[in-house]
Amino acid sequence: MIPLPIDPYLTEIRSAIQASPIVLIDAPPGSGKTTRVAPALLDLLQDYQVAYLLQPRRLAARSVAARIAHEQGEQLGAKIGYSVRFDRQTSRDTRLIIATEGILVRNLQEDPTLSKIGLVLLDEFHERSLDADLLLAMLRRVQEAIRDDLRIVVMSATLDRDFMRAKLGDVPVISVPSNQYPVAIRYRPPSPQISMVEHMAETLADVADRHSGDILAFLPGSGEILRCIDLLKTRRLDRGFDLLPLFGSMPIEDQVKAIEMGSRRRIVVATNVAETSLTIPGVQVVVDSGQARVLRFSPDVGLDRLVLENISSASATQRAGRAGRMAPGTCYRLWSEASDRSRSPFLEPEIRRVDLAGAMLELYAWG
């Protein structure tokens, strides 16, 4: 396996999780926490136990499972498997299951004590999805009430340590220093006369020949992505690049195609599904719109709806880090340096902005 920055810390992580019921890992993008920590802890489990490594998105769960299986020399679905909505690849020999957070919330309903699970790792916890927050609280309840052998690892590249320790107590925090290649940050705010999609297409056309490697661009939704790719085709960039969309509602085959290297240079235009966990090899340039669609409860209609918002500083850091995985890179931010300082440090947790009826029913059903 290729050495990664997390490797020298695996022994310390093992010792910490043996001594403490919960451990926090603060490691930058590209450090290897997603693929290396869970396999290093499997031999701490009892023979009948399995470990769950939780990802915020289905595409990430599948991709991470395939990567870990490859690194461990295993066939996917044997020792290493995955479980996401409508798709599961495991066997009776599986010891590590990579899953989305909602899968384990459902499992808690079927087996309220998680009797066959010895270790749960919550990756990319900074996203603070409702399922992740709910799950951590439920796991802590199980741990404190009846399962003192259950171990929990919380991992993030932008961990809010003070907040986590205030909620969880004086738990061990293992910090891995950044070993990432430097990423030059450049600001390109749009003029008032053009839309963000037009500004993105102009920027991509301008920077494509100035840099080597593949380009990863972030836009808030599938509509903007497809319009941007159409604009790039009118500029004939499809003659020199593969132009690939990447968003959550695409067929899984097309999503896999977008994250695999091809014979030509690529411009991958993605939503925030490419912000964390996924490794898109070959990317040396990131162009970031600085926007995302966020779920918020609307009292007017009594439902959650997607609202276009500026991303947080933590998300901007994650996105820029995609350019520094393989070599020194460049990130073009399509906003001004002055406005950059006014961005919120973290995205407001889902539990503060979405309808909680589903979570309340989960807890009621759990007892």
Short mmCIF file of N, CA and C in Angstrom, two decimals, residues 70-238:
data_model
loop_
_atom_site.label_atom_id
_atom_site.label_comp_id
_atom_site.label_asym_id
_atom_site.label_seq_id
_atom_site.Cartn_x
_atom_site.Cartn_y
_atom_site.Cartn_z
N HIS A 70 -9.51 -3.35 -2.07
CA HIS A 70 -8.35 -3.41 -2.95
C HIS A 70 -7.05 -3.31 -2.15
N GLU A 71 -6.99 -2.36 -1.20
CA GLU A 71 -5.78 -2.19 -0.40
C GLU A 71 -5.49 -3.42 0.46
N GLN A 72 -6.55 -4.07 0.93
CA GLN A 72 -6.37 -5.24 1.80
C GLN A 72 -6.22 -6.55 1.01
N GLY A 73 -6.27 -6.45 -0.31
CA GLY A 73 -6.14 -7.65 -1.13
C GLY A 73 -7.33 -8.58 -1.00
N GLU A 74 -8.50 -8.01 -0.76
CA GLU A 74 -9.72 -8.79 -0.56
C GLU A 74 -10.69 -8.57 -1.71
N GLN A 75 -11.55 -9.56 -1.92
CA GLN A 75 -12.63 -9.39 -2.88
C GLN A 75 -13.76 -8.64 -2.20
N LEU A 76 -14.31 -7.63 -2.87
CA LEU A 76 -15.40 -6.85 -2.29
C LEU A 76 -16.59 -7.75 -2.02
N GLY A 77 -17.11 -7.67 -0.79
CA GLY A 77 -18.21 -8.53 -0.39
C GLY A 77 -17.76 -9.70 0.46
N ALA A 78 -16.44 -9.91 0.57
CA ALA A 78 -15.92 -10.98 1.43
C ALA A 78 -15.66 -10.39 2.82
N LYS A 79 -14.40 -10.15 3.17
CA LYS A 79 -14.09 -9.57 4.48
C LYS A 79 -14.56 -8.12 4.56
N ILE A 80 -14.51 -7.41 3.45
CA ILE A 80 -14.92 -6.01 3.36
C ILE A 80 -16.18 -5.92 2.51
N GLY A 81 -17.23 -5.30 3.02
CA GLY A 81 -18.46 -5.16 2.26
C GLY A 81 -19.08 -3.79 2.46
N TYR A 82 -20.24 -3.59 1.84
CA TYR A 82 -20.93 -2.31 2.00
C TYR A 82 -22.43 -2.54 2.06
N SER A 83 -23.12 -1.53 2.62
CA SER A 83 -24.58 -1.58 2.71
C SER A 83 -25.12 -0.17 2.58
N VAL A 84 -25.88 0.06 1.52
CA VAL A 84 -26.53 1.35 1.29
C VAL A 84 -27.97 1.06 0.91
N ARG A 85 -28.75 2.12 0.79
CA ARG A 85 -30.16 1.94 0.43
C ARG A 85 -30.29 1.24 -0.93
N PHE A 86 -31.05 0.17 -0.98
CA PHE A 86 -31.32 -0.61 -2.18
C PHE A 86 -30.11 -1.39 -2.70
N ASP A 87 -29.02 -1.46 -1.95
CA ASP A 87 -27.84 -2.17 -2.45
C ASP A 87 -26.99 -2.63 -1.27
N ARG A 88 -26.65 -3.90 -1.27
CA ARG A 88 -25.84 -4.45 -0.19
C ARG A 88 -24.93 -5.53 -0.77
N GLN A 89 -23.68 -5.52 -0.38
CA GLN A 89 -22.75 -6.54 -0.83
C GLN A 89 -21.92 -6.99 0.38
N THR A 90 -22.40 -8.01 1.05
CA THR A 90 -21.73 -8.57 2.22
C THR A 90 -21.88 -10.09 2.17
N SER A 91 -21.20 -10.76 3.09
CA SER A 91 -21.31 -12.22 3.22
C SER A 91 -21.18 -12.58 4.69
N ARG A 92 -21.27 -13.85 5.01
CA ARG A 92 -21.13 -14.28 6.39
C ARG A 92 -19.71 -14.06 6.92
N ASP A 93 -18.74 -13.86 6.03
CA ASP A 93 -17.36 -13.63 6.44
C ASP A 93 -17.03 -12.14 6.61
N THR A 94 -17.96 -11.25 6.30
CA THR A 94 -17.68 -9.81 6.33
C THR A 94 -17.42 -9.34 7.76
N ARG A 95 -16.30 -8.64 7.95
CA ARG A 95 -15.95 -8.08 9.26
C ARG A 95 -16.09 -6.56 9.30
N LEU A 96 -15.97 -5.92 8.14
CA LEU A 96 -16.08 -4.46 8.06
C LEU A 96 -17.14 -4.11 7.02
N ILE A 97 -18.16 -3.37 7.44
CA ILE A 97 -19.24 -2.95 6.54
C ILE A 97 -19.20 -1.43 6.43
N ILE A 98 -19.04 -0.93 5.22
CA ILE A 98 -19.08 0.51 4.98
C ILE A 98 -20.53 0.82 4.59
N ALA A 99 -21.12 1.75 5.30
CA ALA A 99 -22.56 2.01 5.13
C ALA A 99 -22.85 3.49 5.28
N THR A 100 -24.04 3.88 4.86
CA THR A 100 -24.52 5.23 5.15
C THR A 100 -25.10 5.25 6.56
N GLU A 101 -25.18 6.46 7.13
CA GLU A 101 -25.56 6.59 8.53
C GLU A 101 -26.97 6.06 8.80
N GLY A 102 -27.88 6.30 7.84
CA GLY A 102 -29.26 5.85 8.02
C GLY A 102 -29.39 4.35 8.14
N ILE A 103 -28.48 3.60 7.52
CA ILE A 103 -28.54 2.13 7.60
C ILE A 103 -28.39 1.67 9.05
N LEU A 104 -27.45 2.27 9.78
CA LEU A 104 -27.23 1.84 11.17
C LEU A 104 -28.36 2.32 12.08
N VAL A 105 -28.96 3.47 11.78
CA VAL A 105 -30.14 3.90 12.54
C VAL A 105 -31.24 2.86 12.40
N ARG A 106 -31.45 2.34 11.18
CA ARG A 106 -32.46 1.28 10.98
C ARG A 106 -32.07 0.01 11.73
N ASN A 107 -30.78 -0.33 11.72
CA ASN A 107 -30.33 -1.53 12.42
C ASN A 107 -30.60 -1.45 13.92
N LEU A 108 -30.50 -0.24 14.46
CA LEU A 108 -30.78 -0.06 15.88
C LEU A 108 -32.24 -0.39 16.21
N GLN A 109 -33.12 -0.24 15.25
CA GLN A 109 -34.51 -0.59 15.49
C GLN A 109 -34.69 -2.12 15.54
N GLU A 110 -33.95 -2.83 14.73
CA GLU A 110 -34.04 -4.29 14.68
C GLU A 110 -33.28 -4.93 15.84
N ASP A 111 -32.15 -4.33 16.22
CA ASP A 111 -31.32 -4.86 17.30
C ASP A 111 -30.91 -3.68 18.18
N PRO A 112 -31.74 -3.31 19.16
CA PRO A 112 -31.52 -2.07 19.92
C PRO A 112 -30.19 -2.00 20.67
N THR A 113 -29.53 -3.14 20.89
CA THR A 113 -28.24 -3.13 21.60
C THR A 113 -27.06 -3.34 20.66
N LEU A 114 -27.32 -3.51 19.35
CA LEU A 114 -26.25 -3.77 18.38
C LEU A 114 -25.34 -4.89 18.87
N SER A 115 -25.95 -6.02 19.19
CA SER A 115 -25.25 -7.10 19.87
C SER A 115 -24.09 -7.68 19.08
N LYS A 116 -24.13 -7.57 17.75
CA LYS A 116 -23.05 -8.14 16.93
C LYS A 116 -22.06 -7.10 16.42
N ILE A 117 -22.21 -5.86 16.86
CA ILE A 117 -21.32 -4.78 16.40
C ILE A 117 -20.41 -4.36 17.54
N GLY A 118 -19.11 -4.39 17.29
CA GLY A 118 -18.15 -4.03 18.34
C GLY A 118 -17.55 -2.65 18.17
N LEU A 119 -17.62 -2.10 16.94
CA LEU A 119 -16.95 -0.84 16.66
C LEU A 119 -17.74 -0.08 15.60
N VAL A 120 -17.95 1.22 15.84
CA VAL A 120 -18.61 2.09 14.87
C VAL A 120 -17.72 3.30 14.64
N LEU A 121 -17.42 3.58 13.37
CA LEU A 121 -16.62 4.75 13.00
C LEU A 121 -17.50 5.70 12.20
N LEU A 122 -17.66 6.93 12.68
CA LEU A 122 -18.43 7.95 11.98
C LEU A 122 -17.46 8.87 11.27
N ASP A 123 -17.42 8.76 9.94
CA ASP A 123 -16.48 9.55 9.14
C ASP A 123 -17.16 10.84 8.66
N GLU A 124 -16.33 11.86 8.41
CA GLU A 124 -16.81 13.17 7.92
C GLU A 124 -17.89 13.74 8.85
N PHE A 125 -17.66 13.64 10.14
CA PHE A 125 -18.69 14.03 11.10
C PHE A 125 -18.97 15.53 11.08
N HIS A 126 -18.03 16.31 10.53
CA HIS A 126 -18.24 17.77 10.48
C HIS A 126 -19.49 18.15 9.68
N GLU A 127 -19.97 17.24 8.83
CA GLU A 127 -21.17 17.57 8.04
C GLU A 127 -22.41 17.63 8.92
N ARG A 128 -22.39 17.01 10.09
CA ARG A 128 -23.46 17.11 11.08
C ARG A 128 -24.84 16.86 10.47
N SER A 129 -24.96 15.75 9.73
CA SER A 129 -26.27 15.37 9.23
C SER A 129 -27.15 14.96 10.40
N LEU A 130 -28.46 14.99 10.20
CA LEU A 130 -29.38 14.60 11.25
C LEU A 130 -29.17 13.15 11.64
N ASP A 131 -28.98 12.27 10.64
CA ASP A 131 -28.75 10.85 10.95
C ASP A 131 -27.47 10.66 11.77
N ALA A 132 -26.41 11.41 11.45
CA ALA A 132 -25.15 11.26 12.19
C ALA A 132 -25.30 11.71 13.63
N ASP A 133 -25.94 12.86 13.85
CA ASP A 133 -26.15 13.34 15.22
C ASP A 133 -27.03 12.39 16.01
N LEU A 134 -28.12 11.95 15.38
CA LEU A 134 -29.05 11.02 16.02
C LEU A 134 -28.33 9.72 16.38
N LEU A 135 -27.55 9.24 15.43
CA LEU A 135 -26.85 7.97 15.63
C LEU A 135 -25.83 8.06 16.76
N LEU A 136 -25.05 9.13 16.79
CA LEU A 136 -24.06 9.28 17.86
C LEU A 136 -24.74 9.30 19.23
N ALA A 137 -25.85 10.00 19.34
CA ALA A 137 -26.57 10.05 20.62
C ALA A 137 -27.10 8.67 21.00
N MET A 138 -27.64 7.94 20.02
CA MET A 138 -28.18 6.60 20.31
C MET A 138 -27.06 5.63 20.68
N LEU A 139 -25.93 5.73 19.98
CA LEU A 139 -24.79 4.87 20.30
C LEU A 139 -24.27 5.14 21.71
N ARG A 140 -24.21 6.41 22.08
CA ARG A 140 -23.76 6.76 23.44
C ARG A 140 -24.73 6.22 24.49
N ARG A 141 -26.02 6.25 24.20
CA ARG A 141 -27.00 5.71 25.14
C ARG A 141 -26.78 4.20 25.33
N VAL A 142 -26.59 3.48 24.21
CA VAL A 142 -26.32 2.04 24.29
C VAL A 142 -25.04 1.78 25.07
N GLN A 143 -24.02 2.55 24.76
CA GLN A 143 -22.71 2.38 25.38
C GLN A 143 -22.77 2.59 26.89
N GLU A 144 -23.44 3.65 27.32
CA GLU A 144 -23.48 4.00 28.72
C GLU A 144 -24.43 3.11 29.52
N ALA A 145 -25.47 2.58 28.86
CA ALA A 145 -26.48 1.80 29.59
C ALA A 145 -26.13 0.32 29.68
N ILE A 146 -25.74 -0.29 28.55
CA ILE A 146 -25.60 -1.75 28.56
C ILE A 146 -24.41 -2.31 27.79
N ARG A 147 -23.72 -1.49 26.99
CA ARG A 147 -22.65 -2.01 26.15
C ARG A 147 -21.36 -1.25 26.40
N ASP A 148 -20.72 -1.47 27.55
CA ASP A 148 -19.48 -0.75 27.80
C ASP A 148 -18.33 -1.26 26.94
N ASP A 149 -18.56 -2.37 26.20
CA ASP A 149 -17.55 -2.88 25.28
C ASP A 149 -17.66 -2.24 23.89
N LEU A 150 -18.74 -1.53 23.61
CA LEU A 150 -18.92 -0.88 22.30
C LEU A 150 -17.95 0.29 22.17
N ARG A 151 -17.28 0.37 21.05
CA ARG A 151 -16.31 1.44 20.82
C ARG A 151 -16.77 2.33 19.67
N ILE A 152 -16.54 3.64 19.82
CA ILE A 152 -16.98 4.64 18.84
C ILE A 152 -15.77 5.49 18.45
N VAL A 153 -15.58 5.70 17.15
CA VAL A 153 -14.54 6.59 16.63
C VAL A 153 -15.23 7.66 15.78
N VAL A 154 -14.96 8.91 16.08
CA VAL A 154 -15.52 10.03 15.31
C VAL A 154 -14.37 10.68 14.55
N MET A 155 -14.50 10.80 13.22
CA MET A 155 -13.40 11.29 12.39
C MET A 155 -13.86 12.46 11.52
N SER A 156 -12.96 13.41 11.31
CA SER A 156 -13.25 14.54 10.43
C SER A 156 -11.96 15.25 10.06
N ALA A 157 -11.99 15.92 8.92
CA ALA A 157 -10.85 16.76 8.52
C ALA A 157 -10.97 18.16 9.10
N THR A 158 -12.17 18.54 9.50
CA THR A 158 -12.38 19.87 10.09
C THR A 158 -13.21 19.71 11.36
N LEU A 159 -12.64 19.01 12.32
CA LEU A 159 -13.35 18.68 13.55
C LEU A 159 -13.42 19.88 14.48
N ASP A 160 -14.61 20.16 14.99
CA ASP A 160 -14.80 21.21 15.99
C ASP A 160 -14.53 20.59 17.37
N ARG A 161 -13.25 20.58 17.74
CA ARG A 161 -12.84 19.85 18.95
C ARG A 161 -13.50 20.37 20.22
N ASP A 162 -13.54 21.69 20.36
CA ASP A 162 -14.10 22.27 21.59
C ASP A 162 -15.55 21.85 21.77
N PHE A 163 -16.31 21.92 20.68
CA PHE A 163 -17.72 21.52 20.76
C PHE A 163 -17.85 20.04 21.12
N MET A 164 -17.06 19.18 20.45
CA MET A 164 -17.17 17.74 20.67
C MET A 164 -16.81 17.37 22.10
N ARG A 165 -15.76 17.99 22.63
CA ARG A 165 -15.36 17.67 24.00
C ARG A 165 -16.37 18.21 25.01
N ALA A 166 -17.00 19.35 24.68
CA ALA A 166 -18.03 19.87 25.58
C ALA A 166 -19.21 18.91 25.66
N LYS A 167 -19.50 18.20 24.58
CA LYS A 167 -20.64 17.29 24.55
C LYS A 167 -20.28 15.88 25.01
N LEU A 168 -19.04 15.45 24.77
CA LEU A 168 -18.66 14.06 25.03
C LEU A 168 -17.76 13.89 26.23
N GLY A 169 -17.25 14.98 26.79
CA GLY A 169 -16.34 14.88 27.91
C GLY A 169 -14.89 14.89 27.45
N ASP A 170 -14.01 14.60 28.37
CA ASP A 170 -12.56 14.68 28.09
C ASP A 170 -12.10 13.40 27.40
N VAL A 171 -12.52 13.24 26.14
CA VAL A 171 -12.16 12.04 25.38
C VAL A 171 -10.87 12.28 24.62
N PRO A 172 -10.13 11.22 24.28
CA PRO A 172 -8.88 11.40 23.54
C PRO A 172 -9.12 11.99 22.15
N VAL A 173 -8.26 12.92 21.77
CA VAL A 173 -8.27 13.49 20.43
C VAL A 173 -6.91 13.24 19.80
N ILE A 174 -6.90 12.55 18.68
CA ILE A 174 -5.65 12.26 17.96
C ILE A 174 -5.62 13.13 16.72
N SER A 175 -4.63 14.00 16.65
CA SER A 175 -4.51 14.94 15.53
C SER A 175 -3.38 14.50 14.62
N VAL A 176 -3.68 14.45 13.35
CA VAL A 176 -2.69 14.09 12.34
C VAL A 176 -2.33 15.36 11.57
N PRO A 177 -1.04 15.77 11.56
CA PRO A 177 -0.67 16.99 10.84
C PRO A 177 -0.84 16.83 9.34
N SER A 178 -1.07 17.93 8.69
CA SER A 178 -1.27 17.91 7.24
C SER A 178 0.02 17.56 6.52
N ASN A 179 -0.07 16.62 5.61
CA ASN A 179 1.06 16.27 4.77
C ASN A 179 0.68 16.47 3.31
N GLN A 180 -0.30 17.36 3.11
CA GLN A 180 -0.85 17.58 1.78
C GLN A 180 0.05 18.51 0.99
N TYR A 181 0.00 18.35 -0.32
CA TYR A 181 0.73 19.27 -1.19
C TYR A 181 0.09 20.66 -1.10
N PRO A 182 0.89 21.69 -1.27
CA PRO A 182 0.32 23.05 -1.16
C PRO A 182 -0.69 23.33 -2.28
N VAL A 183 -1.73 24.07 -1.91
CA VAL A 183 -2.75 24.47 -2.89
C VAL A 183 -2.80 25.99 -2.92
N ALA A 184 -2.53 26.57 -4.07
CA ALA A 184 -2.60 28.03 -4.22
C ALA A 184 -4.06 28.45 -4.36
N ILE A 185 -4.48 29.42 -3.55
CA ILE A 185 -5.85 29.91 -3.58
C ILE A 185 -5.91 31.21 -4.38
N ARG A 186 -6.79 31.24 -5.37
CA ARG A 186 -6.97 32.44 -6.18
C ARG A 186 -8.47 32.79 -6.22
N TYR A 187 -8.77 34.07 -6.15
CA TYR A 187 -10.16 34.54 -6.09
C TYR A 187 -10.56 35.17 -7.42
N ARG A 188 -11.74 34.78 -7.89
CA ARG A 188 -12.28 35.30 -9.16
C ARG A 188 -13.76 35.59 -9.00
N PRO A 189 -14.13 36.69 -8.37
CA PRO A 189 -15.56 36.99 -8.20
C PRO A 189 -16.20 37.30 -9.55
N PRO A 190 -17.48 36.92 -9.74
CA PRO A 190 -18.15 37.19 -11.01
C PRO A 190 -18.57 38.65 -11.11
N SER A 191 -18.73 39.13 -12.31
CA SER A 191 -19.30 40.46 -12.51
C SER A 191 -20.82 40.36 -12.39
N PRO A 192 -21.50 41.45 -12.05
CA PRO A 192 -22.96 41.39 -11.85
C PRO A 192 -23.73 41.02 -13.11
N GLN A 193 -23.11 41.17 -14.28
CA GLN A 193 -23.85 40.98 -15.53
C GLN A 193 -24.03 39.51 -15.91
N ILE A 194 -23.26 38.58 -15.32
CA ILE A 194 -23.35 37.18 -15.75
C ILE A 194 -23.74 36.29 -14.57
N SER A 195 -24.32 35.15 -14.90
CA SER A 195 -24.73 34.21 -13.87
C SER A 195 -23.54 33.40 -13.37
N MET A 196 -23.72 32.71 -12.26
CA MET A 196 -22.65 31.89 -11.72
C MET A 196 -22.27 30.76 -12.68
N VAL A 197 -23.27 30.18 -13.36
CA VAL A 197 -22.97 29.10 -14.31
C VAL A 197 -22.12 29.62 -15.46
N GLU A 198 -22.46 30.80 -16.00
CA GLU A 198 -21.67 31.39 -17.08
C GLU A 198 -20.26 31.72 -16.60
N HIS A 199 -20.16 32.25 -15.39
CA HIS A 199 -18.85 32.58 -14.84
C HIS A 199 -18.02 31.32 -14.63
N MET A 200 -18.64 30.23 -14.19
CA MET A 200 -17.93 28.96 -14.03
C MET A 200 -17.41 28.47 -15.37
N ALA A 201 -18.27 28.51 -16.41
CA ALA A 201 -17.85 28.03 -17.73
C ALA A 201 -16.70 28.88 -18.28
N GLU A 202 -16.78 30.20 -18.11
CA GLU A 202 -15.71 31.09 -18.56
C GLU A 202 -14.40 30.77 -17.84
N THR A 203 -14.49 30.57 -16.53
CA THR A 203 -13.29 30.29 -15.75
C THR A 203 -12.67 28.97 -16.17
N LEU A 204 -13.50 27.94 -16.34
CA LEU A 204 -12.98 26.64 -16.74
C LEU A 204 -12.30 26.72 -18.11
N ALA A 205 -12.92 27.43 -19.04
CA ALA A 205 -12.32 27.57 -20.37
C ALA A 205 -11.01 28.33 -20.30
N ASP A 206 -10.92 29.29 -19.37
CA ASP A 206 -9.72 30.11 -19.25
C ASP A 206 -8.56 29.36 -18.62
N VAL A 207 -8.85 28.55 -17.60
CA VAL A 207 -7.76 27.91 -16.84
C VAL A 207 -7.39 26.54 -17.37
N ALA A 208 -8.21 25.96 -18.25
CA ALA A 208 -7.98 24.58 -18.68
C ALA A 208 -6.60 24.37 -19.29
N ASP A 209 -6.15 25.31 -20.10
CA ASP A 209 -4.85 25.14 -20.77
C ASP A 209 -3.69 25.71 -19.97
N ARG A 210 -3.99 26.36 -18.85
CA ARG A 210 -2.91 26.92 -18.03
C ARG A 210 -2.32 25.91 -17.06
N HIS A 211 -3.03 24.82 -16.82
CA HIS A 211 -2.61 23.85 -15.82
C HIS A 211 -2.58 22.46 -16.42
N SER A 212 -1.85 21.58 -15.77
CA SER A 212 -1.88 20.16 -16.12
C SER A 212 -2.83 19.45 -15.17
N GLY A 213 -3.10 18.20 -15.48
CA GLY A 213 -3.97 17.42 -14.61
C GLY A 213 -5.44 17.67 -14.88
N ASP A 214 -6.27 16.95 -14.14
CA ASP A 214 -7.72 17.07 -14.28
C ASP A 214 -8.26 18.23 -13.45
N ILE A 215 -9.49 18.63 -13.76
CA ILE A 215 -10.13 19.77 -13.09
C ILE A 215 -11.42 19.29 -12.45
N LEU A 216 -11.62 19.71 -11.21
CA LEU A 216 -12.86 19.42 -10.49
C LEU A 216 -13.56 20.73 -10.19
N ALA A 217 -14.79 20.87 -10.67
CA ALA A 217 -15.56 22.09 -10.46
C ALA A 217 -16.78 21.79 -9.60
N PHE A 218 -17.11 22.73 -8.72
CA PHE A 218 -18.25 22.56 -7.82
C PHE A 218 -19.36 23.55 -8.16
N LEU A 219 -20.56 23.01 -8.41
CA LEU A 219 -21.76 23.82 -8.59
C LEU A 219 -22.85 23.25 -7.67
N PRO A 220 -23.89 24.03 -7.36
CA PRO A 220 -24.84 23.60 -6.32
C PRO A 220 -25.81 22.50 -6.71
N GLY A 221 -26.11 22.30 -8.01
CA GLY A 221 -27.13 21.32 -8.34
C GLY A 221 -26.98 20.76 -9.74
N SER A 222 -27.80 19.75 -10.03
CA SER A 222 -27.70 19.07 -11.33
C SER A 222 -28.06 19.99 -12.48
N GLY A 223 -29.04 20.89 -12.28
CA GLY A 223 -29.40 21.81 -13.36
C GLY A 223 -28.25 22.70 -13.76
N GLU A 224 -27.58 23.28 -12.77
CA GLU A 224 -26.41 24.15 -13.06
C GLU A 224 -25.28 23.35 -13.70
N ILE A 225 -25.10 22.11 -13.24
CA ILE A 225 -24.02 21.28 -13.79
C ILE A 225 -24.25 21.00 -15.27
N LEU A 226 -25.45 20.59 -15.63
CA LEU A 226 -25.72 20.24 -17.02
C LEU A 226 -25.67 21.47 -17.92
N ARG A 227 -26.14 22.63 -17.42
CA ARG A 227 -26.03 23.86 -18.21
C ARG A 227 -24.57 24.25 -18.41
N CYS A 228 -23.76 24.08 -17.38
CA CYS A 228 -22.34 24.42 -17.49
C CYS A 228 -21.65 23.53 -18.53
N ILE A 229 -21.96 22.23 -18.52
CA ILE A 229 -21.35 21.32 -19.49
C ILE A 229 -21.77 21.68 -20.91
N ASP A 230 -23.03 22.09 -21.08
CA ASP A 230 -23.48 22.54 -22.41
C ASP A 230 -22.68 23.76 -22.86
N LEU A 231 -22.45 24.71 -21.95
CA LEU A 231 -21.66 25.89 -22.29
C LEU A 231 -20.22 25.52 -22.65
N LEU A 232 -19.66 24.54 -21.93
CA LEU A 232 -18.29 24.10 -22.24
C LEU A 232 -18.22 23.44 -23.62
N LYS A 233 -19.29 22.75 -23.99
CA LYS A 233 -19.32 22.14 -25.32
C LYS A 233 -19.39 23.19 -26.42
N THR A 234 -20.12 24.28 -26.17
CA THR A 234 -20.18 25.35 -27.18
C THR A 234 -18.81 26.00 -27.35
N ARG A 235 -17.98 25.93 -26.30
CA ARG A 235 -16.61 26.44 -26.39
C ARG A 235 -15.64 25.36 -26.88
N ARG A 236 -16.18 24.20 -27.23
CA ARG A 236 -15.43 23.09 -27.82
C ARG A 236 -14.39 22.50 -26.88
N LEU A 237 -14.63 22.59 -25.59
CA LEU A 237 -13.70 21.96 -24.65
C LEU A 237 -13.82 20.44 -24.68
N ASP A 238 -14.93 19.93 -25.23
CA ASP A 238 -15.08 18.48 -25.30
C ASP A 238 -14.11 17.86 -26.30
#
